[in-house]
Coordinates of N, CA and C in Angstrom, one line a residue:
M1 N -66.5 61.7 -20.7 CA -65.0 62.1 -19.8 C -64.3 61.8 -19.3
K2 N -64.7 60.8 -18.1 CA -64.2 60.4 -17.6 C -63.6 59.0 -18.5
T3 N -64.0 58.6 -19.7 CA -63.8 56.8 -19.7 C -62.3 57.9 -21.1
R4 N -62.6 59.5 -21.6 CA -61.5 59.7 -22.1 C -60.2 59.5 -21.6
I5 N -60.6 60.5 -20.2 CA -59.5 60.2 -19.2 C -58.4 58.9 -19.2
S6 N -59.3 58.0 -19.2 CA -58.8 57.0 -18.8 C -57.7 56.7 -19.8
T7 N -58.7 56.3 -20.8 CA -57.9 56.2 -21.6 C -57.0 56.4 -22.2
V8 N -56.5 58.2 -21.9 CA -55.7 58.9 -22.3 C -54.5 57.9 -20.5
A9 N -55.1 57.8 -19.9 CA -53.8 57.2 -18.9 C -53.3 55.8 -19.4
L10 N -54.2 55.4 -19.8 CA -54.0 54.2 -19.4 C -52.8 54.0 -21.6
A11 N -52.7 55.1 -22.3 CA -52.6 55.0 -23.0 C -50.7 55.1 -22.9
G12 N -51.2 56.9 -21.8 CA -49.6 56.6 -21.5 C -48.9 56.0 -20.9
I13 N -49.6 55.1 -19.5 CA -49.0 53.8 -18.9 C -48.4 53.5 -20.2
A14 N -49.0 52.6 -21.5 CA -48.8 51.3 -22.0 C -47.7 51.7 -23.1
A15 N -47.2 53.5 -23.2 CA -46.1 54.8 -23.8 C -45.0 54.0 -23.0
A16 N -44.8 54.1 -21.6 CA -44.3 54.5 -21.1 C -43.5 52.9 -21.2
I17 N -44.8 51.6 -20.8 CA -43.9 50.5 -20.7 C -42.7 50.3 -21.8
A18 N -43.9 50.7 -23.0 CA -43.0 50.1 -24.5 C -41.6 50.6 -24.7
I19 N -42.0 52.1 -24.5 CA -40.4 52.5 -24.4 C -39.2 52.4 -23.4
T20 N -39.2 51.0 -22.9 CA -38.4 51.0 -21.8 C -37.1 49.8 -22.1
P21 N -36.3 49.6 -22.4 CA -35.7 48.6 -22.2 C -36.2 47.3 -22.4
I22 N -36.5 46.5 -23.2 CA -37.4 45.2 -22.4 C -35.7 44.5 -21.2
A23 N -34.3 43.9 -21.9 CA -33.8 43.3 -21.2 C -33.4 43.9 -19.6
A24 N -33.2 45.4 -19.9 CA -32.9 46.4 -18.1 C -34.4 46.0 -17.8
A25 N -35.4 46.3 -18.3 CA -36.9 46.4 -17.1 C -36.7 45.1 -16.8
A26 N -36.8 43.6 -17.5 CA -36.6 42.6 -16.7 C -35.8 41.7 -15.8
Q27 N -35.2 42.4 -15.7 CA -34.3 42.4 -13.9 C -34.6 43.2 -13.8
D28 N -35.4 42.6 -12.0 CA -35.5 42.2 -11.0 C -34.4 43.1 -9.9
S29 N -34.7 44.3 -9.9 CA -34.3 44.5 -9.2 C -35.0 45.4 -7.9
S30 N -34.3 46.4 -6.2 CA -34.3 47.2 -5.5 C -33.6 48.3 -5.0
R31 N -33.9 49.0 -5.0 CA -33.1 50.5 -3.8 C -33.5 50.9 -3.0
T32 N -33.3 50.9 -2.2 CA -33.0 50.5 -0.7 C -32.6 52.1 -0.2
T33 N -32.9 52.5 0.6 CA -32.6 54.2 1.2 C -33.2 54.3 3.1
E34 N -32.3 54.4 3.7 CA -32.9 54.9 5.0 C -32.4 56.3 5.2
L35 N -33.5 56.6 6.1 CA -33.7 58.3 6.8 C -34.0 58.2 8.0
Y36 N -33.7 59.7 8.6 CA -34.0 59.6 10.3 C -35.0 60.5 10.3
H37 N -36.0 60.5 11.2 CA -36.5 62.7 11.7 C -36.7 62.6 13.2
I38 N -36.4 63.5 13.7 CA -36.8 63.6 15.3 C -37.4 64.9 15.0
F39 N -38.4 64.9 16.2 CA -39.9 65.9 16.1 C -40.1 66.2 17.3
D40 N -39.9 67.5 17.9 CA -39.7 67.6 19.7 C -41.5 68.5 19.8
F41 N -42.1 67.8 21.0 CA -43.9 68.1 20.9 C -43.8 68.8 22.3
K42 N -43.9 69.7 22.4 CA -43.7 70.2 23.6 C -45.7 70.3 24.4
T43 N -45.5 69.7 25.6 CA -47.1 69.3 25.7 C -47.7 69.2 26.6
A44 N -48.7 69.2 27.8 CA -48.3 68.1 29.3 C -50.1 67.5 28.4
V45 N -50.0 66.6 27.3 CA -50.3 65.9 27.4 C -50.7 64.2 28.1
K46 N -50.8 63.9 28.6 CA -51.0 62.9 29.3 C -49.9 61.8 28.4
R47 N -49.6 60.6 29.5 CA -48.7 60.1 28.1 C -49.7 59.2 27.3
G48 N -50.8 58.5 28.3 CA -51.6 57.2 27.6 C -52.1 57.7 26.6
E49 N -53.0 58.9 26.7 CA -53.1 59.8 25.8 C -52.2 60.8 24.6
M50 N -50.8 60.8 24.8 CA -50.5 60.7 23.6 C -50.6 59.7 22.9
I51 N -50.1 58.6 23.6 CA -49.7 57.3 22.9 C -51.1 57.2 21.7
R52 N -52.3 57.5 22.0 CA -53.6 56.5 21.5 C -53.7 58.0 20.2
I53 N -53.3 59.3 20.1 CA -53.1 59.5 19.2 C -51.9 59.8 18.4
L54 N -50.5 59.2 18.9 CA -49.3 58.9 17.8 C -50.0 57.8 16.5
Q55 N -51.5 56.6 17.2 CA -51.4 55.4 17.0 C -52.8 55.5 15.9
D56 N -53.4 56.6 16.1 CA -54.6 57.1 15.1 C -54.3 58.2 14.1
G57 N -52.4 58.4 14.9 CA -52.3 59.2 13.2 C -52.0 58.6 12.2
I58 N -50.9 57.0 12.3 CA -50.1 57.3 11.9 C -51.1 55.9 11.2
N59 N -52.5 55.3 11.8 CA -52.7 53.8 10.8 C -53.7 55.0 9.7
P60 N -53.7 55.6 9.5 CA -54.5 55.7 7.5 C -53.5 55.3 6.5
N61 N -51.8 55.7 6.9 CA -50.8 55.7 6.0 C -50.1 54.3 5.8
I62 N -50.7 52.8 6.6 CA -50.3 52.3 6.6 C -50.7 51.1 6.9
S63 N -49.7 49.7 6.0 CA -50.8 48.7 6.3 C -50.9 47.4 7.3
K64 N -49.9 47.4 8.0 CA -50.2 47.0 8.9 C -48.9 48.0 9.9
S65 N -49.2 47.9 11.9 CA -48.0 48.1 12.6 C -48.3 47.7 13.9
N66 N -46.5 47.7 15.0 CA -47.1 45.8 16.1 C -46.6 47.4 16.8
T67 N -46.8 47.4 18.3 CA -46.6 48.6 19.2 C -46.4 47.5 21.3
V68 N -45.5 48.3 20.7 CA -44.9 47.8 22.4 C -45.3 49.2 23.0
T69 N -45.6 49.1 24.2 CA -45.3 49.9 25.9 C -45.5 49.8 26.9
P70 N -43.2 49.7 26.5 CA -42.6 49.5 28.0 C -43.1 50.2 28.8
I71 N -43.1 50.0 29.9 CA -42.7 50.2 31.5 C -41.6 51.2 31.0
V72 N -42.3 52.2 31.7 CA -40.8 52.9 31.9 C -41.3 54.2 33.3
M73 N -40.7 53.6 34.8 CA -40.7 54.3 35.6 C -40.0 55.0 36.0
G74 N -39.7 56.3 37.2 CA -40.1 56.8 37.6 C -39.9 58.0 36.5
P75 N -39.7 59.7 37.1 CA -40.6 60.8 36.7 C -39.0 60.9 35.3
A76 N -40.1 62.0 34.5 CA -39.7 62.4 33.2 C -38.2 63.0 33.6
P77 N -37.6 62.9 32.6 CA -36.1 63.5 32.3 C -36.1 64.6 32.1
E78 N -35.1 65.2 32.1 CA -34.1 66.8 31.8 C -34.7 66.7 30.5
T79 N -33.6 65.9 29.4 CA -33.4 65.8 28.2 C -33.9 64.2 27.7
P80 N -34.5 64.5 26.8 CA -35.0 62.5 26.4 C -34.2 61.8 25.5
G81 N -34.3 61.7 25.4 CA -33.6 59.9 24.5 C -33.8 60.3 23.9
R82 N -32.9 59.0 22.6 CA -32.2 59.2 21.4 C -32.0 57.4 21.0
F83 N -32.4 57.4 20.0 CA -32.6 56.1 19.2 C -31.3 55.7 18.2
T84 N -30.7 54.7 18.3 CA -29.9 53.8 18.2 C -29.7 52.8 17.2
L85 N -28.9 52.7 16.1 CA -29.2 51.8 15.2 C -28.4 50.6 15.8
V86 N -28.6 49.2 15.9 CA -27.8 48.4 15.8 C -27.9 47.4 14.8
N87 N -26.3 46.6 14.3 CA -27.2 44.8 13.7 C -27.2 43.7 14.9
P88 N -28.6 43.1 14.4 CA -29.2 42.4 15.0 C -27.9 41.1 15.2
F89 N -26.8 41.5 13.8 CA -26.2 39.7 13.8 C -24.7 40.3 13.9
E90 N -24.5 41.6 14.8 CA -23.3 41.6 15.1 C -22.7 40.9 15.5
N91 N -21.1 40.4 15.3 CA -20.2 38.8 15.8 C -21.6 37.9 16.5
S92 N -21.8 37.3 15.0 CA -22.5 37.5 15.3 C -22.5 35.7 13.6
P93 N -22.1 34.8 13.9 CA -20.9 33.2 13.1 C -22.0 33.7 11.0
Y94 N -23.5 34.4 11.6 CA -24.1 33.9 10.4 C -23.5 36.2 9.8
A95 N -22.4 36.3 10.0 CA -22.8 37.7 9.2 C -22.3 37.9 7.9
G96 N -21.5 36.8 7.7 CA -20.9 36.4 6.6 C -21.5 36.4 5.7
F97 N -22.9 35.8 5.8 CA -24.0 35.0 5.1 C -24.5 35.9 4.8
I98 N -24.7 37.3 5.0 CA -25.1 38.9 4.6 C -24.5 39.5 3.6
S99 N -25.5 39.7 2.0 CA -24.8 41.0 1.4 C -25.3 42.4 2.2
T100 N -24.3 43.5 2.7 CA -24.6 44.2 2.6 C -25.6 45.2 2.6
S101 N -26.3 44.8 0.5 CA -27.9 45.0 0.6 C -28.5 44.0 1.6
Q102 N -28.2 43.5 1.9 CA -29.5 42.7 2.9 C -29.0 43.6 4.2
L103 N -27.8 43.8 4.5 CA -27.3 44.3 6.2 C -28.8 45.1 6.2
S104 N -28.7 46.8 4.9 CA -29.1 47.9 5.9 C -31.2 47.2 6.0
T105 N -31.5 45.9 5.9 CA -33.3 46.2 5.4 C -33.3 45.6 7.0
I106 N -32.2 44.8 7.4 CA -32.6 43.9 8.9 C -31.4 45.0 10.0
K107 N -31.3 46.3 9.9 CA -31.0 47.2 11.4 C -32.0 48.1 11.9
Q108 N -31.6 46.9 13.4 CA -32.3 47.7 13.9 C -33.1 48.8 14.5
A109 N -34.0 49.8 14.6 CA -33.7 51.4 15.9 C -34.0 50.1 17.2
R110 N -33.5 50.3 17.8 CA -34.0 51.1 19.7 C -34.0 51.9 20.4
C111 N -34.8 51.9 21.6 CA -35.4 53.1 21.8 C -35.6 52.9 23.1
D112 N -34.3 53.0 23.7 CA -34.0 51.8 25.4 C -34.9 53.5 26.2
G113 N -35.5 52.9 27.1 CA -36.2 55.3 27.5 C -37.7 54.9 26.4
A114 N -38.1 54.7 25.6 CA -39.3 55.3 24.8 C -40.3 54.4 25.5
V115 N -41.4 55.3 26.0 CA -42.3 54.8 26.5 C -43.6 54.0 25.0
W116 N -43.5 54.4 23.7 CA -44.2 53.7 22.5 C -43.4 53.5 22.0
I117 N -43.4 52.1 21.3 CA -42.1 52.3 20.6 C -42.9 51.5 19.3
S118 N -43.0 51.6 17.8 CA -44.5 51.0 17.2 C -43.4 50.8 15.9
S119 N -43.9 49.4 14.9 CA -43.0 49.2 14.2 C -44.3 48.8 13.0
A120 N -44.2 49.0 11.8 CA -44.9 50.5 10.8 C -44.7 49.5 9.5
V121 N -45.5 49.2 8.6 CA -45.6 49.2 7.2 C -46.2 49.2 5.6
R122 N -45.8 50.4 5.2 CA -46.5 50.5 4.1 C -46.2 49.8 3.0
K123 N -46.9 49.2 2.5 CA -46.8 48.0 1.0 C -47.0 48.3 0.3
V124 N -47.2 48.7 -0.7 CA -47.8 49.2 -2.0 C -47.2 48.0 -3.4
R125 N -47.9 47.0 -3.3 CA -47.5 45.4 -4.7 C -46.8 46.2 -5.5
G126 N -45.4 45.4 -5.6 CA -44.8 45.9 -7.2 C -44.2 47.2 -7.2
S127 N -44.3 47.7 -6.4 CA -43.5 49.0 -6.2 C -42.7 49.9 -4.7
Q128 N -43.5 49.7 -3.8 CA -42.7 49.9 -2.2 C -42.7 49.1 -1.5
Q129 N -41.9 49.1 -0.4 CA -42.2 48.7 1.0 C -41.7 49.6 2.1
L130 N -41.8 50.8 2.8 CA -42.1 51.2 4.0 C -42.0 50.5 5.2
M131 N -40.4 50.5 5.8 CA -40.6 50.1 6.9 C -40.0 51.4 8.0
I132 N -41.4 51.7 9.0 CA -40.7 52.7 10.0 C -40.8 52.0 10.9
T133 N -40.2 52.6 12.4 CA -40.3 52.8 13.9 C -40.1 54.1 14.2
M134 N -40.7 54.1 15.1 CA -41.4 55.3 15.4 C -41.0 55.0 17.1
C135 N -40.6 56.1 17.7 CA -40.4 56.3 19.3 C -40.8 57.0 20.5
L136 N -41.2 57.0 21.3 CA -41.7 57.6 21.8 C -40.8 58.0 22.7
F137 N -40.1 59.5 22.9 CA -39.3 59.8 24.6 C -40.0 60.3 25.0
P138 N -40.7 60.6 26.3 CA -41.0 62.3 26.8 C -39.8 62.5 27.7
Y139 N -39.8 63.6 28.3 CA -38.8 63.9 28.6 C -39.6 65.4 29.5
V140 N -38.9 66.3 30.5 CA -39.7 67.2 31.3 C -40.8 68.2 30.1
Q141 N -40.6 68.6 29.4 CA -41.3 69.4 28.5 C -42.1 69.6 27.8
G142 N -42.4 67.5 27.3 CA -43.0 66.8 26.7 C -42.6 65.4 26.2
Y143 N -42.9 65.5 24.8 CA -42.3 64.6 24.1 C -40.9 64.5 22.9
Q144 N -40.7 63.5 22.3 CA -39.8 63.4 21.2 C -39.9 62.2 20.4
L145 N -40.4 62.2 19.1 CA -40.7 61.2 18.5 C -39.3 61.3 17.4
D146 N -38.6 60.6 17.8 CA -37.1 59.7 16.6 C -38.4 58.1 15.7
V147 N -38.2 59.3 14.4 CA -38.5 58.2 13.3 C -37.5 57.6 12.6
Y148 N -37.0 56.4 12.5 CA -36.7 55.8 11.5 C -38.0 54.6 10.0
A149 N -36.6 55.2 8.9 CA -37.3 53.9 7.8 C -36.4 54.0 6.9
I150 N -36.8 52.5 6.4 CA -35.9 52.1 6.1 C -37.1 51.8 4.0
D151 N -36.8 52.6 2.7 CA -37.9 52.4 2.0 C -37.2 51.3 1.1
I152 N -37.7 50.7 0.8 CA -37.2 49.6 -0.4 C -39.0 49.9 -1.8
K153 N -37.5 50.2 -2.7 CA -38.2 50.7 -4.4 C -38.0 49.6 -5.2
E154 N -39.2 49.3 -4.9 CA -38.8 48.1 -6.9 C -39.1 48.1 -7.4
K155 N -37.9 48.1 -8.8 CA -37.7 48.4 -9.5 C -37.7 46.8 -10.9
G156 N -37.8 47.4 -12.5 CA -37.5 46.6 -12.8 C -38.4 45.7 -13.3
G157 N -38.7 43.5 -13.7 CA -39.4 42.5 -13.0 C -40.1 43.0 -14.8
G158 N -40.8 42.0 -14.8 CA -41.7 41.2 -16.1 C -42.9 42.1 -16.6
L159 N -43.6 41.9 -17.4 CA -44.2 43.3 -18.0 C -45.7 43.2 -16.8
D160 N -46.3 42.0 -16.2 CA -47.0 42.3 -15.2 C -46.4 43.0 -14.3
A161 N -45.2 43.2 -14.0 CA -44.4 43.9 -12.8 C -44.6 45.6 -13.3
R162 N -44.1 45.2 -14.5 CA -44.2 46.9 -14.6 C -45.3 47.7 -15.4
L163 N -46.6 46.6 -15.1 CA -47.6 47.3 -15.6 C -48.3 47.8 -14.0
G164 N -48.2 46.7 -13.3 CA -48.9 47.4 -11.9 C -48.2 48.7 -10.8
R165 N -47.0 48.4 -12.4 CA -45.8 49.7 -10.8 C -46.9 50.5 -11.7
A166 N -47.2 50.6 -12.6 CA -47.1 52.0 -13.5 C -49.0 52.2 -13.6
L167 N -49.4 51.5 -12.6 CA -50.8 51.7 -12.6 C -50.9 51.9 -11.1
G168 N -50.1 51.8 -10.3 CA -50.2 52.1 -9.0 C -49.5 53.4 -9.3
Q169 N -48.6 53.4 -9.8 CA -48.3 55.6 -10.5 C -50.0 55.9 -10.3
A170 N -50.0 55.4 -11.9 CA -51.3 56.5 -12.4 C -52.2 57.3 -10.9
I171 N -52.4 56.2 -10.3 CA -53.7 56.4 -9.3 C -53.3 56.5 -8.2
V172 N -52.3 56.3 -7.3 CA -51.6 57.0 -6.3 C -50.6 58.2 -6.1
G173 N -49.9 58.4 -7.5 CA -48.7 58.8 -7.6 C -47.2 58.5 -7.8
N174 N -46.4 59.3 -7.1 CA -45.2 57.8 -6.4 C -44.4 58.8 -5.6
S175 N -44.8 57.0 -5.2 CA -43.8 56.4 -4.2 C -43.0 57.0 -2.9
D176 N -42.1 58.1 -3.6 CA -41.5 59.0 -3.2 C -42.0 60.0 -2.1
N177 N -43.2 60.3 -2.4 CA -44.2 61.7 -1.9 C -45.0 61.2 -0.8
W178 N -44.7 60.1 -1.1 CA -45.9 59.2 -0.1 C -45.0 58.1 1.6
T179 N -44.0 58.5 1.3 CA -43.1 58.1 2.1 C -42.6 59.7 3.1
N180 N -43.0 60.3 2.3 CA -42.5 62.0 4.2 C -44.4 62.5 3.9
K181 N -45.2 62.1 3.6 CA -46.6 62.2 4.4 C -46.6 60.8 5.3
T182 N -46.6 60.1 5.0 CA -46.6 59.4 6.1 C -45.9 59.4 7.4
I183 N -45.2 60.3 7.7 CA -44.3 60.5 8.6 C -45.3 62.4 8.6
L184 N -44.8 62.4 8.4 CA -45.7 63.9 8.7 C -46.9 63.7 9.1
D185 N -47.6 63.4 8.3 CA -49.4 63.2 8.7 C -49.0 63.0 10.3
V186 N -49.1 61.7 10.8 CA -48.5 61.3 12.2 C -47.8 62.9 13.4
V187 N -47.5 63.5 12.4 CA -47.1 65.2 12.9 C -48.2 66.3 13.1
R188 N -48.2 65.8 11.8 CA -49.8 66.5 11.7 C -51.1 67.0 12.5
Y189 N -51.5 65.3 13.3 CA -52.4 65.0 13.6 C -52.1 65.2 15.2
V190 N -51.0 65.3 15.4 CA -50.4 65.0 16.5 C -50.1 66.7 17.4
R191 N -50.0 67.8 16.4 CA -50.4 68.5 16.5 C -51.6 69.4 16.5
S192 N -52.8 69.2 15.7 CA -53.7 69.7 15.7 C -54.7 69.2 17.0
T193 N -54.7 67.9 17.3 CA -55.0 67.4 18.0 C -54.8 67.5 19.7
T194 N -53.8 67.7 20.2 CA -53.3 68.6 21.7 C -52.4 69.8 21.2
G195 N -52.5 70.8 20.1 CA -52.2 72.0 19.6 C -50.9 72.1 20.4
A196 N -50.5 71.2 20.3 CA -48.5 70.9 21.0 C -47.6 72.4 19.7
T197 N -46.6 72.7 20.3 CA -45.7 73.5 19.4 C -44.7 72.6 19.3
V198 N -44.5 72.1 17.8 CA -44.2 71.4 17.1 C -42.6 72.3 16.8
T199 N -41.5 71.4 16.8 CA -40.2 72.0 17.2 C -40.2 70.4 15.6
Y200 N -38.8 70.9 14.8 CA -38.1 70.3 13.6 C -36.7 69.9 14.5
V201 N -36.0 69.1 15.3 CA -35.0 68.7 15.9 C -33.7 68.8 15.0
E202 N -34.4 67.5 13.4 CA -32.8 67.2 13.0 C -33.6 66.0 12.2
G203 N -33.0 65.5 11.0 CA -33.4 64.3 10.2 C -31.9 64.5 8.6
Q204 N -32.1 63.1 8.3 CA -31.8 62.8 7.6 C -32.9 62.2 6.3
P205 N -32.9 63.0 5.6 CA -33.0 63.6 4.5 C -33.7 65.2 5.5
E206 N -33.4 66.3 5.5 CA -34.1 67.6 6.5 C -35.1 68.5 5.8
F207 N -36.1 68.4 6.3 CA -37.4 69.3 5.5 C -37.1 70.3 5.9
T208 N -37.4 70.6 5.3 CA -37.4 71.7 4.7 C -38.8 72.7 5.6
G209 N -38.6 74.6 5.7 CA -40.3 74.8 6.0 C -40.9 74.2 7.3
T210 N -42.0 74.8 7.5 CA -42.3 73.7 8.3 C -44.2 73.0 7.6
P211 N -43.7 71.7 7.1 CA -45.1 71.2 6.4 C -46.0 70.8 7.1
W212 N -45.1 70.8 8.9 CA -46.6 70.1 9.5 C -47.2 70.8 10.3
E213 N -47.1 72.4 9.5 CA -48.5 72.8 10.1 C -49.4 72.7 9.2
D214 N -49.5 72.3 7.8 CA -50.2 72.2 6.6 C -51.7 71.1 7.6
G215 N -52.7 71.1 7.1 CA -54.1 70.7 7.5 C -53.5 68.5 6.3
I216 N -53.7 67.8 7.2 CA -53.9 66.8 6.4 C -55.1 66.4 4.9
Q217 N -53.7 65.9 3.6 CA -54.8 66.2 2.6 C -54.9 64.7 2.7
L218 N -55.3 64.2 1.3 CA -55.5 63.1 1.2 C -54.5 62.0 0.3
A219 N -53.6 63.8 -0.8 CA -52.2 63.0 -1.1 C -51.6 64.4 -1.3
P220 N -50.4 63.2 -1.3 CA -49.1 63.9 -1.1 C -49.2 65.9 -1.4
S221 N -49.3 67.0 -0.7 CA -48.5 67.8 -1.0 C -47.2 68.5 -1.3
A222 N -47.4 69.5 -2.4 CA -45.7 70.1 -2.1 C -45.4 69.7 -1.5
A223 N -46.1 71.0 -0.3 CA -44.4 70.9 1.4 C -44.2 69.6 1.4
D224 N -44.6 68.4 1.4 CA -44.4 67.0 1.3 C -43.1 66.5 0.8
K225 N -42.8 67.3 -0.3 CA -41.7 66.8 -0.6 C -40.5 67.9 -1.1
K226 N -40.5 68.2 0.2 CA -39.2 69.7 0.1 C -38.2 69.3 0.5
T227 N -37.4 68.7 0.7 CA -36.7 68.0 1.5 C -35.0 68.3 0.9
V228 N -34.0 68.8 1.3 CA -32.9 68.5 1.2 C -31.7 68.1 2.5
D229 N -30.7 68.0 1.5 CA -29.9 66.6 2.1 C -28.9 67.0 2.5
T230 N -28.6 66.9 3.3 CA -27.7 67.5 4.9 C -26.5 67.2 5.2
A231 N -26.2 65.5 4.8 CA -25.4 64.6 5.3 C -23.8 65.4 4.6
P232 N -23.2 65.4 5.1 CA -21.7 65.9 5.5 C -21.2 65.6 4.1
A233 N -20.7 66.5 3.4 CA -20.1 66.7 1.7 C -18.5 66.0 2.3
P234 N -17.9 65.9 1.1 CA -16.3 65.6 1.5 C -15.8 66.9 1.5
T235 N -14.5 67.3 1.8 CA -13.9 68.2 2.0 C -13.0 68.4 0.3
G236 N -12.8 67.5 0.0 CA -10.9 67.2 -0.9 C -9.9 67.4 -0.2
P237 N -8.8 67.0 -0.9 CA -7.7 66.7 0.0 C -6.6 67.8 -0.2
T238 N -5.8 68.1 1.4 CA -5.9 69.4 1.3 C -4.0 69.5 0.4
P239 N -4.7 70.7 -0.1 CA -3.6 71.4 -0.8 C -1.8 71.3 -0.4
A240 N -0.8 71.2 -0.8 CA 0.4 70.7 -0.5 C 1.4 72.6 -0.1
A241 N 1.2 72.6 1.1 CA 2.3 73.9 0.8 C 3.0 74.8 -0.2
G242 N 2.7 75.7 -0.7 CA 2.8 76.3 -1.0 C 2.1 76.1 -2.8
N243 N 1.3 75.0 -2.7 CA 0.7 74.5 -4.3 C -0.8 75.4 -5.1
K244 N -0.9 76.0 -5.5 CA -2.1 76.6 -5.2 C -3.2 76.5 -6.3
E245 N -4.7 76.8 -6.0 CA -5.5 75.0 -6.4 C -5.7 75.5 -7.2
P246 N -6.4 74.6 -8.5 CA -6.6 75.3 -9.6 C -7.5 76.6 -10.4
G247 N -6.1 77.3 -11.2 CA -7.4 79.2 -12.0 C -7.1 80.0 -11.4
Q248 N -6.1 79.8 -10.0 CA -5.7 80.6 -9.0 C -4.3 81.4 -9.6

């Protein structure tokens, strides 16, 4: 039975590759998407324990990570801090040599006031590179976790690249779904371990419902996939005085 399933899966992969236009597929390209999320944790868990839990929560879904625990003196503030985005090449003489597409991949999340900063990477060879920065900001009622991510998806390439990507998707599924799961599993682990009250503050795109209340699963769930684009949309030109909208 397993042999039959494997044969069918491989046949599907081969068919998908075969129907892809060769000229378009052979061209290497990538698609870069930025996203962010902010979660609030109401809890009395001490700072060191919270940091350990966060690290344990992110490790299962990433390839590597680097963490920093800055010294932040004084009592917790009334309101949490917030990350900002900086361009390290701003006002640099080298700025003109960097393309717009490259600029999005070198932006940095600045986390002044955070007590824990993690830079993590989830890499699926030939398919995806997800770079995540997480910043933990303490305040009197608990903590807020700011998440900023750059999701780079590789497209096209030669037969080897396409075959490797197709096989990877056959095993682990669509990389888009793993992006959300990687973030949500951290929140789920914090909630289940500390008993913290979790509130979603904001994000782009926004999660819908409360997927962090679900248990951690081996593969992305349907709840992981539910997001909505909340970016402001253009309103269009304002009609001149006395003019009617089309159809009126």
